[in-house]
Amino acid sequence: MRSQKLAERVVIIGSGPAGWAAAIYCARANLQPLVLEGAITEENRQAGTLPLGQLALTTEVENYPGFPAGNLESYLDHAIVKERRQYMVEHSKHGVSGPELMELMRQQAVNFGTRIVTDDVVKVDFSKRPFKLTSLSGKLTEAEAVIVATGARANYLGLPSEDAYKNRGVSACAVCDGALPRFRNKPLVVVGGGDSAVEEASYLSKFASRVFMVHRRDELRASKIMAGRARSNPKIEILWNSQLDEVLGNDREGVTGVKLGSTTGKSGSQHDASGVFLAIGHTPNTTFLDGQLELTDKQYIQWTTPQRTYTSVEGVFAAGDVADDYYRQAITAAGSGCMAALDAERWLAAQGIE
Ligand SMILES: Cc1cc2nc3c(=O)[nH]c(=O)nc-3n(C[C@H](O)[C@H](O)[C@H](O)COP(=O)(O)OP(=O)(O)OC[C@H]3O[C@@H](n4cnc5c(N)ncnc54)[C@H](O)[C@@H]3O)c2cc1C
């Protein structure tokens, strides 16, 4: 039985590919989903967590199926409502950009009846149903089922020069950006020394002329097997005991090099490079859950059943990067958003809520 106050059937928190895929599936299943897409605040801007998610922070998206290179301009004009289209930057005429793809997903969810509130969830009460969600503006929403799709954010060092060249040579995702023409046959820099740094460097070595790994210590944090992979790759050179002090570049070319400092008091160095890839981890957006869902040791939401999006609380589901620190791609996030919607729909039906 639905609660007397008529709680929402399903509320989706988050507005990346996972959130919109979940919304499209829930809406088409007549669940009339409500999406809390995040707030437009300076804090979210600085953290990279504005509505539409991480993909909205990038330029070309070349690996999301269905968008081969081409001029989408007139399609975008027709597919996206005028009020939102007018604020989008001019189409690049080269496949789909991150912001365009995210607007298309949002629009598709709206077309099937999804309602959207532009606000952050700052507090949850999952102790009993209906679940309670408090937003930044102080509004309380009740829900029979919740899909958490709040994503994660890539960690950056916080250097002004790093910020200045984001999307112009500075990236936090080799799989996403490594194959772009600007990085091909050029020297590249990877910052970090863990498994994902080695993975990023190995991936980039397929395209780059040379990959410099910048690491603060004199041995890698990566597992033995991964460290061995880095050492045996002829294109990878590890710059030990070094740290990124400045990204060098100019308006025309973007990134042109890096200035490195020494962590052992020796003199620094300078290297030519067309790209700088940060591989110093991600932070999942789970703080607002305040311990009410089981998390992994890296603070990601723990999926409790293989091949399902169930969490430690029955009726609460998780989708996308907030629960996945391994694949971290738009397509996998969208895929698990679909799974969460189907899981929520079946769970609600089992409770007699249709
Ligand atoms: C620079 C960059 C480039 C990338 N390029 C590619 C690429 O080319 N191809 C690819 O497949 N992947 C790419 N990725 C990875 C891809 O963007 C992510 O895997 C994907 O966006 C994850 O989707 P998600 O739905 O899980 O969450 P996210 O995209 O992280 O979105 C979650 C959003 O939910 C909202 N939110 C967070 N907390 C709250 C809250 N408390 N209340 C309400 N709302 C909240 C915020 O708006 C947040 O941004 C890139 C990532 C980055 C950073």
mmCIF file of C-alpha atoms and ligand atoms in Angstrom:
data_model
loop_
_atom_site.group_PDB
_atom_site.id
_atom_site.type_symbol
_atom_site.label_atom_id
_atom_site.label_comp_id
_atom_site.label_asym_id
_atom_site.label_seq_id
_atom_site.Cartn_x
_atom_site.Cartn_y
_atom_site.Cartn_z
ATOM 1 C CA MET A 1 0.000 0.000 0.000
ATOM 2 C CA ARG A 2 1.269 3.499 -0.795
ATOM 3 C CA SER A 3 1.619 5.798 2.165
ATOM 4 C CA GLN A 4 -1.299 8.153 2.865
ATOM 5 C CA LYS A 5 0.747 11.283 2.065
ATOM 6 C CA LEU A 6 1.219 9.940 -1.437
ATOM 7 C CA ALA A 7 4.938 9.570 -1.499
ATOM 8 C CA GLU A 8 6.654 9.522 -4.882
ATOM 9 C CA ARG A 9 6.905 6.013 -6.268
ATOM 10 C CA VAL A 10 10.512 6.468 -7.264
ATOM 11 C CA VAL A 11 12.944 9.323 -6.833
ATOM 12 C CA ILE A 12 16.214 9.373 -8.729
ATOM 13 C CA ILE A 13 19.044 11.389 -7.193
ATOM 14 C CA GLY A 14 21.616 12.533 -9.748
ATOM 15 C CA SER A 15 21.666 13.701 -13.347
ATOM 16 C CA GLY A 16 24.456 11.907 -15.201
ATOM 17 C CA PRO A 17 23.942 9.087 -17.723
ATOM 18 C CA ALA A 18 22.903 6.702 -14.908
ATOM 19 C CA GLY A 19 20.213 9.056 -13.590
ATOM 20 C CA TRP A 20 18.696 9.855 -17.002
ATOM 21 C CA ALA A 21 18.737 6.225 -18.168
ATOM 22 C CA ALA A 22 16.978 5.256 -14.930
ATOM 23 C CA ALA A 23 14.455 8.070 -15.455
ATOM 24 C CA ILE A 24 13.700 7.051 -19.052
ATOM 25 C CA TYR A 25 13.031 3.448 -18.010
ATOM 26 C CA CYS A 26 10.990 4.415 -14.924
ATOM 27 C CA ALA A 27 8.946 6.938 -16.910
ATOM 28 C CA ARG A 28 8.181 4.426 -19.648
ATOM 29 C CA ALA A 29 7.081 1.996 -16.934
ATOM 30 C CA ASN A 30 4.541 4.614 -15.777
ATOM 31 C CA LEU A 31 6.290 5.190 -12.453
ATOM 32 C CA GLN A 32 6.270 8.977 -13.000
ATOM 33 C CA PRO A 33 9.793 9.399 -11.635
ATOM 34 C CA LEU A 34 11.055 12.548 -9.982
ATOM 35 C CA VAL A 35 14.707 13.421 -10.599
ATOM 36 C CA LEU A 36 16.589 15.619 -8.153
ATOM 37 C CA GLU A 37 19.243 16.697 -10.629
ATOM 38 C CA GLY A 38 21.538 18.677 -8.340
ATOM 39 C CA ALA A 39 21.739 22.363 -7.523
ATOM 40 C CA ILE A 40 23.361 25.131 -9.529
ATOM 41 C CA THR A 41 25.761 26.450 -6.912
ATOM 42 C CA GLU A 42 29.300 27.788 -6.907
ATOM 43 C CA GLU A 43 30.300 24.888 -4.665
ATOM 44 C CA ASN A 44 29.044 22.364 -7.219
ATOM 45 C CA ARG A 45 30.746 24.274 -10.033
ATOM 46 C CA GLN A 46 34.069 24.114 -8.241
ATOM 47 C CA ALA A 47 33.659 20.440 -7.368
ATOM 48 C CA GLY A 48 32.592 19.510 -10.921
ATOM 49 C CA THR A 49 29.184 18.291 -9.722
ATOM 50 C CA LEU A 50 26.779 20.639 -11.468
ATOM 51 C CA PRO A 51 23.616 19.110 -12.969
ATOM 52 C CA LEU A 52 24.193 16.878 -16.031
ATOM 53 C CA GLY A 53 27.203 15.205 -14.455
ATOM 54 C CA GLN A 54 30.788 14.565 -15.415
ATOM 55 C CA LEU A 55 30.192 14.164 -19.127
ATOM 56 C CA ALA A 56 29.028 17.761 -19.319
ATOM 57 C CA LEU A 57 32.596 18.747 -18.393
ATOM 58 C CA THR A 58 34.114 17.361 -21.561
ATOM 59 C CA THR A 59 34.156 18.272 -25.243
ATOM 60 C CA GLU A 60 33.970 15.423 -27.778
ATOM 61 C CA VAL A 61 32.486 12.088 -26.737
ATOM 62 C CA GLU A 62 33.696 9.585 -29.321
ATOM 63 C CA ASN A 63 32.880 6.316 -27.569
ATOM 64 C CA TYR A 64 29.163 6.545 -26.782
ATOM 65 C CA PRO A 65 27.438 4.301 -29.354
ATOM 66 C CA GLY A 66 25.089 5.954 -31.815
ATOM 67 C CA PHE A 67 26.963 9.190 -32.419
ATOM 68 C CA PRO A 68 29.451 8.792 -35.258
ATOM 69 C CA ALA A 69 31.231 11.963 -36.356
ATOM 70 C CA GLY A 70 28.898 14.329 -38.142
ATOM 71 C CA ASN A 71 27.013 17.575 -37.939
ATOM 72 C CA LEU A 72 24.212 17.171 -35.400
ATOM 73 C CA GLU A 73 23.239 20.824 -35.405
ATOM 74 C CA SER A 74 19.792 20.614 -36.973
ATOM 75 C CA TYR A 75 18.995 17.426 -35.043
ATOM 76 C CA LEU A 76 19.845 19.204 -31.770
ATOM 77 C CA ASP A 77 17.664 22.151 -32.827
ATOM 78 C CA HIS A 78 14.710 19.800 -33.213
ATOM 79 C CA ALA A 79 15.366 17.401 -30.346
ATOM 80 C CA ILE A 80 16.004 19.845 -27.513
ATOM 81 C CA VAL A 81 13.493 22.424 -26.332
ATOM 82 C CA LYS A 82 14.296 25.995 -27.295
ATOM 83 C CA GLU A 83 14.641 27.233 -23.711
ATOM 84 C CA ARG A 84 17.584 24.908 -23.118
ATOM 85 C CA ARG A 85 18.987 24.811 -26.666
ATOM 86 C CA GLN A 86 19.515 28.572 -26.731
ATOM 87 C CA TYR A 87 22.113 28.369 -23.942
ATOM 88 C CA MET A 88 24.121 25.555 -25.470
ATOM 89 C CA VAL A 89 27.369 26.431 -27.210
ATOM 90 C CA GLU A 90 27.422 26.151 -30.986
ATOM 91 C CA HIS A 91 27.748 22.563 -32.207
ATOM 92 C CA SER A 92 31.298 21.608 -33.159
ATOM 93 C CA LYS A 93 30.119 19.764 -36.316
ATOM 94 C CA HIS A 94 32.121 16.738 -35.176
ATOM 95 C CA GLY A 95 29.950 14.077 -33.542
ATOM 96 C CA VAL A 96 28.432 14.735 -30.150
ATOM 97 C CA SER A 97 29.842 16.803 -27.294
ATOM 98 C CA GLY A 98 29.430 15.899 -23.623
ATOM 99 C CA PRO A 99 26.930 18.692 -22.848
ATOM 100 C CA GLU A 100 24.902 17.864 -25.985
ATOM 101 C CA LEU A 101 24.698 14.179 -25.121
ATOM 102 C CA MET A 102 23.585 14.992 -21.593
ATOM 103 C CA GLU A 103 20.927 17.472 -22.785
ATOM 104 C CA LEU A 104 19.620 14.812 -25.181
ATOM 105 C CA MET A 105 19.364 12.282 -22.342
ATOM 106 C CA ARG A 106 17.605 14.811 -20.100
ATOM 107 C CA GLN A 107 15.190 15.759 -22.873
ATOM 108 C CA GLN A 108 14.402 12.092 -23.572
ATOM 109 C CA ALA A 109 13.549 11.593 -19.887
ATOM 110 C CA VAL A 110 11.326 14.710 -19.920
ATOM 111 C CA ASN A 111 9.553 13.551 -23.098
ATOM 112 C CA PHE A 112 8.321 10.459 -21.260
ATOM 113 C CA GLY A 113 7.000 12.441 -18.294
ATOM 114 C CA THR A 114 9.944 12.680 -15.900
ATOM 115 C CA ARG A 115 9.642 15.589 -13.469
ATOM 116 C CA ILE A 116 12.838 17.398 -12.520
ATOM 117 C CA VAL A 117 13.806 19.464 -9.503
ATOM 118 C CA THR A 118 17.073 21.388 -9.718
ATOM 119 C CA ASP A 119 18.287 20.828 -6.183
ATOM 120 C CA ASP A 120 20.814 18.795 -4.194
ATOM 121 C CA VAL A 121 19.770 16.130 -1.743
ATOM 122 C CA VAL A 122 21.641 16.981 1.446
ATOM 123 C CA LYS A 123 20.099 14.482 3.872
ATOM 124 C CA VAL A 124 18.373 11.128 3.633
ATOM 125 C CA ASP A 125 16.403 9.012 6.052
ATOM 126 C CA PHE A 126 16.371 5.418 4.872
ATOM 127 C CA SER A 127 15.392 3.992 8.279
ATOM 128 C CA LYS A 128 11.808 3.313 7.195
ATOM 129 C CA ARG A 129 9.495 3.716 4.218
ATOM 130 C CA PRO A 130 8.516 6.015 2.772
ATOM 131 C CA PHE A 131 12.118 7.181 2.598
ATOM 132 C CA LYS A 132 12.717 10.861 3.296
ATOM 133 C CA LEU A 133 14.982 13.123 1.274
ATOM 134 C CA THR A 134 15.812 16.673 2.320
ATOM 135 C CA SER A 135 17.091 19.052 -0.317
ATOM 136 C CA LEU A 136 19.432 22.031 -0.078
ATOM 137 C CA SER A 137 16.467 24.406 -0.320
ATOM 138 C CA GLY A 138 14.936 22.654 2.710
ATOM 139 C CA LYS A 139 12.195 20.788 0.837
ATOM 140 C CA LEU A 140 11.226 17.305 2.036
ATOM 141 C CA THR A 141 10.418 14.601 -0.521
ATOM 142 C CA GLU A 142 9.088 11.174 0.360
ATOM 143 C CA ALA A 143 9.671 8.150 -1.828
ATOM 144 C CA GLU A 144 8.793 4.474 -1.821
ATOM 145 C CA ALA A 145 11.922 3.650 -3.811
ATOM 146 C CA VAL A 146 15.111 5.621 -4.414
ATOM 147 C CA ILE A 147 17.764 5.274 -7.082
ATOM 148 C CA VAL A 148 21.041 6.902 -6.079
ATOM 149 C CA ALA A 149 22.956 7.986 -9.197
ATOM 150 C CA THR A 150 25.072 10.811 -7.833
ATOM 151 C CA GLY A 151 28.262 9.801 -9.610
ATOM 152 C CA ALA A 152 31.804 10.612 -8.632
ATOM 153 C CA ARG A 153 34.288 13.335 -9.377
ATOM 154 C CA ALA A 154 37.827 13.028 -10.633
ATOM 155 C CA ASN A 155 40.460 14.343 -8.243
ATOM 156 C CA TYR A 156 42.688 17.130 -9.480
ATOM 157 C CA LEU A 157 45.733 18.691 -7.840
ATOM 158 C CA GLY A 158 44.112 22.115 -7.704
ATOM 159 C CA LEU A 159 46.792 24.004 -9.659
ATOM 160 C CA PRO A 160 45.501 27.120 -11.454
ATOM 161 C CA SER A 161 47.352 26.061 -14.623
ATOM 162 C CA GLU A 162 45.690 22.636 -14.478
ATOM 163 C CA ASP A 163 42.289 24.312 -14.359
ATOM 164 C CA ALA A 164 43.216 26.683 -17.186
ATOM 165 C CA TYR A 165 43.959 23.808 -19.591
ATOM 166 C CA LYS A 166 41.118 21.409 -18.740
ATOM 167 C CA ASN A 167 39.741 20.104 -22.060
ATOM 168 C CA ARG A 168 42.727 21.659 -23.833
ATOM 169 C CA GLY A 169 45.189 18.946 -22.948
ATOM 170 C CA VAL A 170 44.452 18.328 -19.267
ATOM 171 C CA SER A 171 42.231 15.309 -18.688
ATOM 172 C CA ALA A 172 41.313 12.885 -15.932
ATOM 173 C CA CYS A 173 40.296 10.032 -18.217
ATOM 174 C CA ALA A 174 42.698 8.339 -20.650
ATOM 175 C CA VAL A 175 40.086 5.892 -21.965
ATOM 176 C CA CYS A 176 37.784 8.846 -22.699
ATOM 177 C CA ASP A 177 40.281 11.230 -24.256
ATOM 178 C CA GLY A 178 43.472 9.305 -25.117
ATOM 179 C CA ALA A 179 42.501 8.573 -28.721
ATOM 180 C CA LEU A 180 41.741 12.204 -29.575
ATOM 181 C CA PRO A 181 43.922 13.507 -32.436
ATOM 182 C CA ARG A 182 45.589 16.119 -30.222
ATOM 183 C CA PHE A 183 47.340 13.366 -28.220
ATOM 184 C CA ARG A 184 48.433 11.076 -31.067
ATOM 185 C CA ASN A 185 52.168 10.539 -31.513
ATOM 186 C CA LYS A 186 52.902 13.207 -28.924
ATOM 187 C CA PRO A 187 54.638 12.981 -25.535
ATOM 188 C CA LEU A 188 52.111 12.771 -22.690
ATOM 189 C CA VAL A 189 52.300 12.989 -18.909
ATOM 190 C CA VAL A 190 50.412 10.839 -16.395
ATOM 191 C CA VAL A 191 50.353 12.019 -12.774
ATOM 192 C CA GLY A 192 50.035 9.262 -10.173
ATOM 193 C CA GLY A 193 51.580 5.992 -9.121
ATOM 194 C CA GLY A 194 48.744 3.585 -8.364
ATOM 195 C CA ASP A 195 47.142 0.853 -10.452
ATOM 196 C CA SER A 196 44.923 3.278 -12.337
ATOM 197 C CA ALA A 197 47.907 5.513 -13.166
ATOM 198 C CA VAL A 198 49.676 2.500 -14.686
ATOM 199 C CA GLU A 199 46.508 1.557 -16.542
ATOM 200 C CA GLU A 200 46.166 5.090 -17.903
ATOM 201 C CA ALA A 201 49.846 5.200 -18.919
ATOM 202 C CA SER A 202 49.640 1.783 -20.619
ATOM 203 C CA TYR A 203 46.497 2.794 -22.483
ATOM 204 C CA LEU A 204 48.032 6.092 -23.596
ATOM 205 C CA SER A 205 51.207 4.362 -24.768
ATOM 206 C CA LYS A 206 49.168 2.974 -27.681
ATOM 207 C CA PHE A 207 48.774 6.476 -29.084
ATOM 208 C CA ALA A 208 51.554 8.594 -27.591
ATOM 209 C CA SER A 209 55.158 8.849 -28.765
ATOM 210 C CA ARG A 210 56.205 8.630 -25.092
ATOM 211 C CA VAL A 211 54.470 8.621 -21.710
ATOM 212 C CA PHE A 212 56.078 10.182 -18.632
ATOM 213 C CA MET A 213 54.669 8.968 -15.338
ATOM 214 C CA VAL A 214 55.153 11.591 -12.639
ATOM 215 C CA HIS A 215 55.284 9.997 -9.212
ATOM 216 C CA ARG A 216 56.070 11.534 -5.838
ATOM 217 C CA ARG A 217 57.877 8.526 -4.428
ATOM 218 C CA ASP A 218 60.722 6.210 -5.456
ATOM 219 C CA GLU A 219 58.464 3.204 -5.962
ATOM 220 C CA LEU A 220 55.000 2.796 -7.442
ATOM 221 C CA ARG A 221 51.967 2.284 -5.213
ATOM 222 C CA ALA A 222 50.588 0.022 -7.939
ATOM 223 C CA SER A 223 50.417 -3.736 -7.439
ATOM 224 C CA LYS A 224 53.558 -5.679 -8.420
ATOM 225 C CA ILE A 225 52.029 -6.968 -11.609
ATOM 226 C CA MET A 226 50.919 -3.488 -12.716
ATOM 227 C CA ALA A 227 54.228 -1.885 -11.718
ATOM 228 C CA GLY A 228 56.009 -4.537 -13.790
ATOM 229 C CA ARG A 229 53.796 -3.656 -16.730
ATOM 230 C CA ALA A 230 54.818 -0.004 -16.511
ATOM 231 C CA ARG A 231 58.512 -0.811 -16.188
ATOM 232 C CA SER A 232 58.545 -3.184 -19.158
ATOM 233 C CA ASN A 233 56.706 -0.809 -21.498
ATOM 234 C CA PRO A 234 59.399 0.829 -23.659
ATOM 235 C CA LYS A 235 57.255 3.935 -24.190
ATOM 236 C CA ILE A 236 56.732 4.609 -20.467
ATOM 237 C CA GLU A 237 59.347 6.496 -18.468
ATOM 238 C CA ILE A 238 58.771 6.921 -14.740
ATOM 239 C CA LEU A 239 59.963 10.204 -13.307
ATOM 240 C CA TRP A 240 60.534 9.263 -9.662
ATOM 241 C CA ASN A 241 60.378 11.650 -6.701
ATOM 242 C CA SER A 242 58.730 14.321 -8.774
ATOM 243 C CA GLN A 243 55.563 16.359 -8.643
ATOM 244 C CA LEU A 244 53.632 18.444 -11.129
ATOM 245 C CA ASP A 245 54.243 22.104 -10.303
ATOM 246 C CA GLU A 246 52.769 23.720 -13.392
ATOM 247 C CA VAL A 247 51.084 22.841 -16.663
ATOM 248 C CA LEU A 248 52.649 24.871 -19.474
ATOM 249 C CA GLY A 249 50.744 25.961 -22.544
ATOM 250 C CA ASN A 250 49.284 28.720 -24.627
ATOM 251 C CA ASP A 251 45.904 29.755 -26.019
ATOM 252 C CA ARG A 252 46.579 28.416 -29.510
ATOM 253 C CA GLU A 253 47.969 24.950 -28.731
ATOM 254 C CA GLY A 254 46.659 24.230 -25.256
ATOM 255 C CA VAL A 255 49.092 22.135 -23.214
ATOM 256 C CA THR A 256 52.692 22.215 -24.430
ATOM 257 C CA GLY A 257 54.610 20.876 -21.445
ATOM 258 C CA VAL A 258 55.010 20.505 -17.718
ATOM 259 C CA LYS A 259 57.206 21.972 -15.031
ATOM 260 C CA LEU A 260 58.096 19.395 -12.385
ATOM 261 C CA GLY A 261 59.422 19.881 -8.882
ATOM 262 C CA SER A 262 61.464 17.394 -6.871
ATOM 263 C CA THR A 263 60.089 15.809 -3.694
ATOM 264 C CA THR A 264 63.619 15.136 -2.456
ATOM 265 C CA GLY A 265 65.014 18.665 -2.673
ATOM 266 C CA LYS A 266 66.798 18.199 -6.015
ATOM 267 C CA SER A 267 66.319 20.619 -8.883
ATOM 268 C CA GLY A 268 63.132 20.429 -10.918
ATOM 269 C CA SER A 269 62.769 19.708 -14.616
ATOM 270 C CA GLN A 270 60.707 20.713 -17.622
ATOM 271 C CA HIS A 271 59.290 18.370 -20.299
ATOM 272 C CA ASP A 272 57.454 18.878 -23.568
ATOM 273 C CA ALA A 273 54.024 17.260 -23.555
ATOM 274 C CA SER A 274 50.722 17.690 -25.399
ATOM 275 C CA GLY A 275 48.632 16.214 -22.646
ATOM 276 C CA VAL A 276 48.528 15.829 -18.875
ATOM 277 C CA PHE A 277 46.397 13.013 -17.456
ATOM 278 C CA LEU A 278 45.554 13.097 -13.755
ATOM 279 C CA ALA A 279 45.288 9.606 -12.279
ATOM 280 C CA ILE A 280 45.098 10.424 -8.598
ATOM 281 C CA GLY A 281 41.744 8.866 -7.869
ATOM 282 C CA HIS A 282 38.079 9.770 -7.799
ATOM 283 C CA THR A 283 35.768 10.842 -4.990
ATOM 284 C CA PRO A 284 32.290 9.312 -5.046
ATOM 285 C CA ASN A 285 29.431 11.680 -4.175
ATOM 286 C CA THR A 286 28.223 9.768 -1.117
ATOM 287 C CA THR A 287 28.780 12.166 1.811
ATOM 288 C CA PHE A 288 25.090 13.147 1.923
ATOM 289 C CA LEU A 289 24.186 9.504 2.669
ATOM 290 C CA ASP A 290 25.769 9.937 6.092
ATOM 291 C CA GLY A 291 26.413 6.251 6.677
ATOM 292 C CA GLN A 292 22.882 5.081 5.853
ATOM 293 C CA LEU A 293 24.007 2.814 3.030
ATOM 294 C CA GLU A 294 26.880 0.383 3.240
ATOM 295 C CA LEU A 295 29.903 1.801 1.433
ATOM 296 C CA THR A 296 33.128 0.228 0.204
ATOM 297 C CA ASP A 297 36.443 1.168 1.796
ATOM 298 C CA LYS A 298 36.819 3.782 -0.960
ATOM 299 C CA GLN A 299 33.416 5.273 0.004
ATOM 300 C CA TYR A 300 31.548 3.990 -3.057
ATOM 301 C CA ILE A 301 28.075 2.502 -2.531
ATOM 302 C CA GLN A 302 28.332 -1.249 -2.067
ATOM 303 C CA TRP A 303 26.180 -3.268 -4.456
ATOM 304 C CA THR A 304 25.100 -6.168 -2.282
ATOM 305 C CA THR A 305 24.085 -8.738 -4.922
ATOM 306 C CA PRO A 306 26.043 -9.660 -8.078
ATOM 307 C CA GLN A 307 24.379 -8.433 -11.308
ATOM 308 C CA ARG A 308 21.832 -6.365 -9.357
ATOM 309 C CA THR A 309 21.774 -2.733 -8.264
ATOM 310 C CA TYR A 310 20.536 -3.515 -4.746
ATOM 311 C CA THR A 311 22.115 -1.703 -1.819
ATOM 312 C CA SER A 312 22.169 -2.530 1.879
ATOM 313 C CA VAL A 313 18.689 -0.944 2.248
ATOM 314 C CA GLU A 314 15.774 -2.697 0.555
ATOM 315 C CA GLY A 315 14.082 -0.295 -1.859
ATOM 316 C CA VAL A 316 17.205 1.811 -2.391
ATOM 317 C CA PHE A 317 19.154 1.108 -5.570
ATOM 318 C CA ALA A 318 22.454 2.507 -6.835
ATOM 319 C CA ALA A 319 23.568 3.153 -10.411
ATOM 320 C CA GLY A 320 26.603 4.505 -12.206
ATOM 321 C CA ASP A 321 29.935 5.776 -10.958
ATOM 322 C CA VAL A 322 28.683 6.220 -7.393
ATOM 323 C CA ALA A 323 28.845 2.442 -7.079
ATOM 324 C CA ASP A 324 31.396 1.632 -9.766
ATOM 325 C CA ASP A 325 35.030 2.572 -9.320
ATOM 326 C CA TYR A 326 36.159 0.216 -12.064
ATOM 327 C CA TYR A 327 34.522 0.926 -15.452
ATOM 328 C CA ARG A 328 33.622 4.618 -14.982
ATOM 329 C CA GLN A 329 32.189 5.218 -18.457
ATOM 330 C CA ALA A 330 29.009 6.901 -19.662
ATOM 331 C CA ILE A 331 27.764 3.729 -21.322
ATOM 332 C CA THR A 332 28.296 1.564 -18.227
ATOM 333 C CA ALA A 333 26.665 4.224 -16.038
ATOM 334 C CA ALA A 334 23.664 4.370 -18.387
ATOM 335 C CA GLY A 335 23.532 0.560 -18.421
ATOM 336 C CA SER A 336 23.383 0.330 -14.653
ATOM 337 C CA GLY A 337 20.799 3.140 -14.613
ATOM 338 C CA CYS A 338 18.587 0.926 -16.760
ATOM 339 C CA MET A 339 19.233 -2.003 -14.397
ATOM 340 C CA ALA A 340 18.339 0.088 -11.346
ATOM 341 C CA ALA A 341 15.063 1.196 -12.955
ATOM 342 C CA LEU A 342 14.100 -2.405 -13.739
ATOM 343 C CA ASP A 343 15.146 -3.509 -10.241
ATOM 344 C CA ALA A 344 13.100 -0.696 -8.669
ATOM 345 C CA GLU A 345 10.066 -1.405 -10.864
ATOM 346 C CA ARG A 346 10.083 -5.106 -9.945
ATOM 347 C CA TRP A 347 10.666 -4.369 -6.276
ATOM 348 C CA LEU A 348 7.798 -1.842 -6.191
ATOM 349 C CA ALA A 349 5.511 -4.330 -7.936
ATOM 350 C CA ALA A 350 6.407 -6.936 -5.302
ATOM 351 C CA GLN A 351 5.321 -4.403 -2.639
ATOM 352 C CA GLY A 352 2.009 -3.891 -4.461
ATOM 353 C CA ILE A 353 3.007 -0.438 -5.750
ATOM 354 C CA GLU A 354 2.539 -0.097 -9.513
HETATM 355 C C1 LIG B 1 36.518 15.156 -18.121
HETATM 356 C C2 LIG B 1 35.795 13.842 -18.291
HETATM 357 C C3 LIG B 1 35.641 13.309 -19.546
HETATM 358 C C4 LIG B 1 34.970 12.116 -19.709
HETATM 359 N N1 LIG B 1 34.812 11.621 -20.978
HETATM 360 C C5 LIG B 1 34.133 10.480 -21.167
HETATM 361 C C6 LIG B 1 33.938 9.968 -22.480
HETATM 362 O O1 LIG B 1 34.404 10.540 -23.471
HETATM 363 N N2 LIG B 1 33.225 8.804 -22.593
HETATM 364 C C7 LIG B 1 32.713 8.139 -21.516
HETATM 365 O O2 LIG B 1 32.050 7.111 -21.691
HETATM 366 N N3 LIG B 1 32.910 8.597 -20.265
HETATM 367 C C8 LIG B 1 33.603 9.749 -20.063
HETATM 368 N N4 LIG B 1 33.810 10.204 -18.795
HETATM 369 C C9 LIG B 1 33.273 9.433 -17.667
HETATM 370 C C10 LIG B 1 31.772 9.663 -17.560
HETATM 371 O O3 LIG B 1 31.521 11.041 -17.605
HETATM 372 C C11 LIG B 1 31.236 9.056 -16.280
HETATM 373 O O4 LIG B 1 31.548 7.693 -16.241
HETATM 374 C C12 LIG B 1 29.726 9.224 -16.215
HETATM 375 O O5 LIG B 1 29.360 10.571 -16.351
HETATM 376 C C13 LIG B 1 29.165 8.684 -14.895
HETATM 377 O O6 LIG B 1 27.798 8.905 -14.894
HETATM 378 P P1 LIG B 1 26.918 8.902 -13.591
HETATM 379 O O7 LIG B 1 25.527 9.052 -14.064
HETATM 380 O O8 LIG B 1 27.255 7.750 -12.740
HETATM 381 O O9 LIG B 1 27.309 10.185 -12.736
HETATM 382 P P2 LIG B 1 27.896 11.628 -13.033
HETATM 383 O O10 LIG B 1 28.098 11.888 -14.469
HETATM 384 O O11 LIG B 1 29.039 11.773 -12.123
HETATM 385 O O12 LIG B 1 26.696 12.591 -12.575
HETATM 386 C C14 LIG B 1 26.188 12.606 -11.299
HETATM 387 C C15 LIG B 1 25.555 13.964 -11.068
HETATM 388 O O13 LIG B 1 24.565 13.848 -10.065
HETATM 389 C C16 LIG B 1 24.389 15.073 -9.398
HETATM 390 N N5 LIG B 1 24.494 14.926 -7.956
HETATM 391 C C17 LIG B 1 25.591 14.593 -7.211
HETATM 392 N N6 LIG B 1 25.297 14.600 -5.898
HETATM 393 C C18 LIG B 1 23.995 14.964 -5.804
HETATM 394 C C19 LIG B 1 23.089 15.175 -4.720
HETATM 395 N N7 LIG B 1 23.492 15.002 -3.455
HETATM 396 N N8 LIG B 1 21.830 15.549 -4.988
HETATM 397 C C20 LIG B 1 21.405 15.721 -6.282
HETATM 398 N N9 LIG B 1 22.215 15.540 -7.340
HETATM 399 C C21 LIG B 1 23.478 15.171 -7.112
HETATM 400 C C22 LIG B 1 25.490 16.009 -9.870
HETATM 401 O O14 LIG B 1 24.976 16.891 -10.827
HETATM 402 C C23 LIG B 1 26.500 15.041 -10.488
HETATM 403 O O15 LIG B 1 27.290 15.660 -11.420
HETATM 404 C C24 LIG B 1 34.463 11.412 -18.589
HETATM 405 C C25 LIG B 1 34.636 11.942 -17.318
HETATM 406 C C26 LIG B 1 35.286 13.144 -17.153
HETATM 407 C C27 LIG B 1 35.451 13.729 -15.766
#
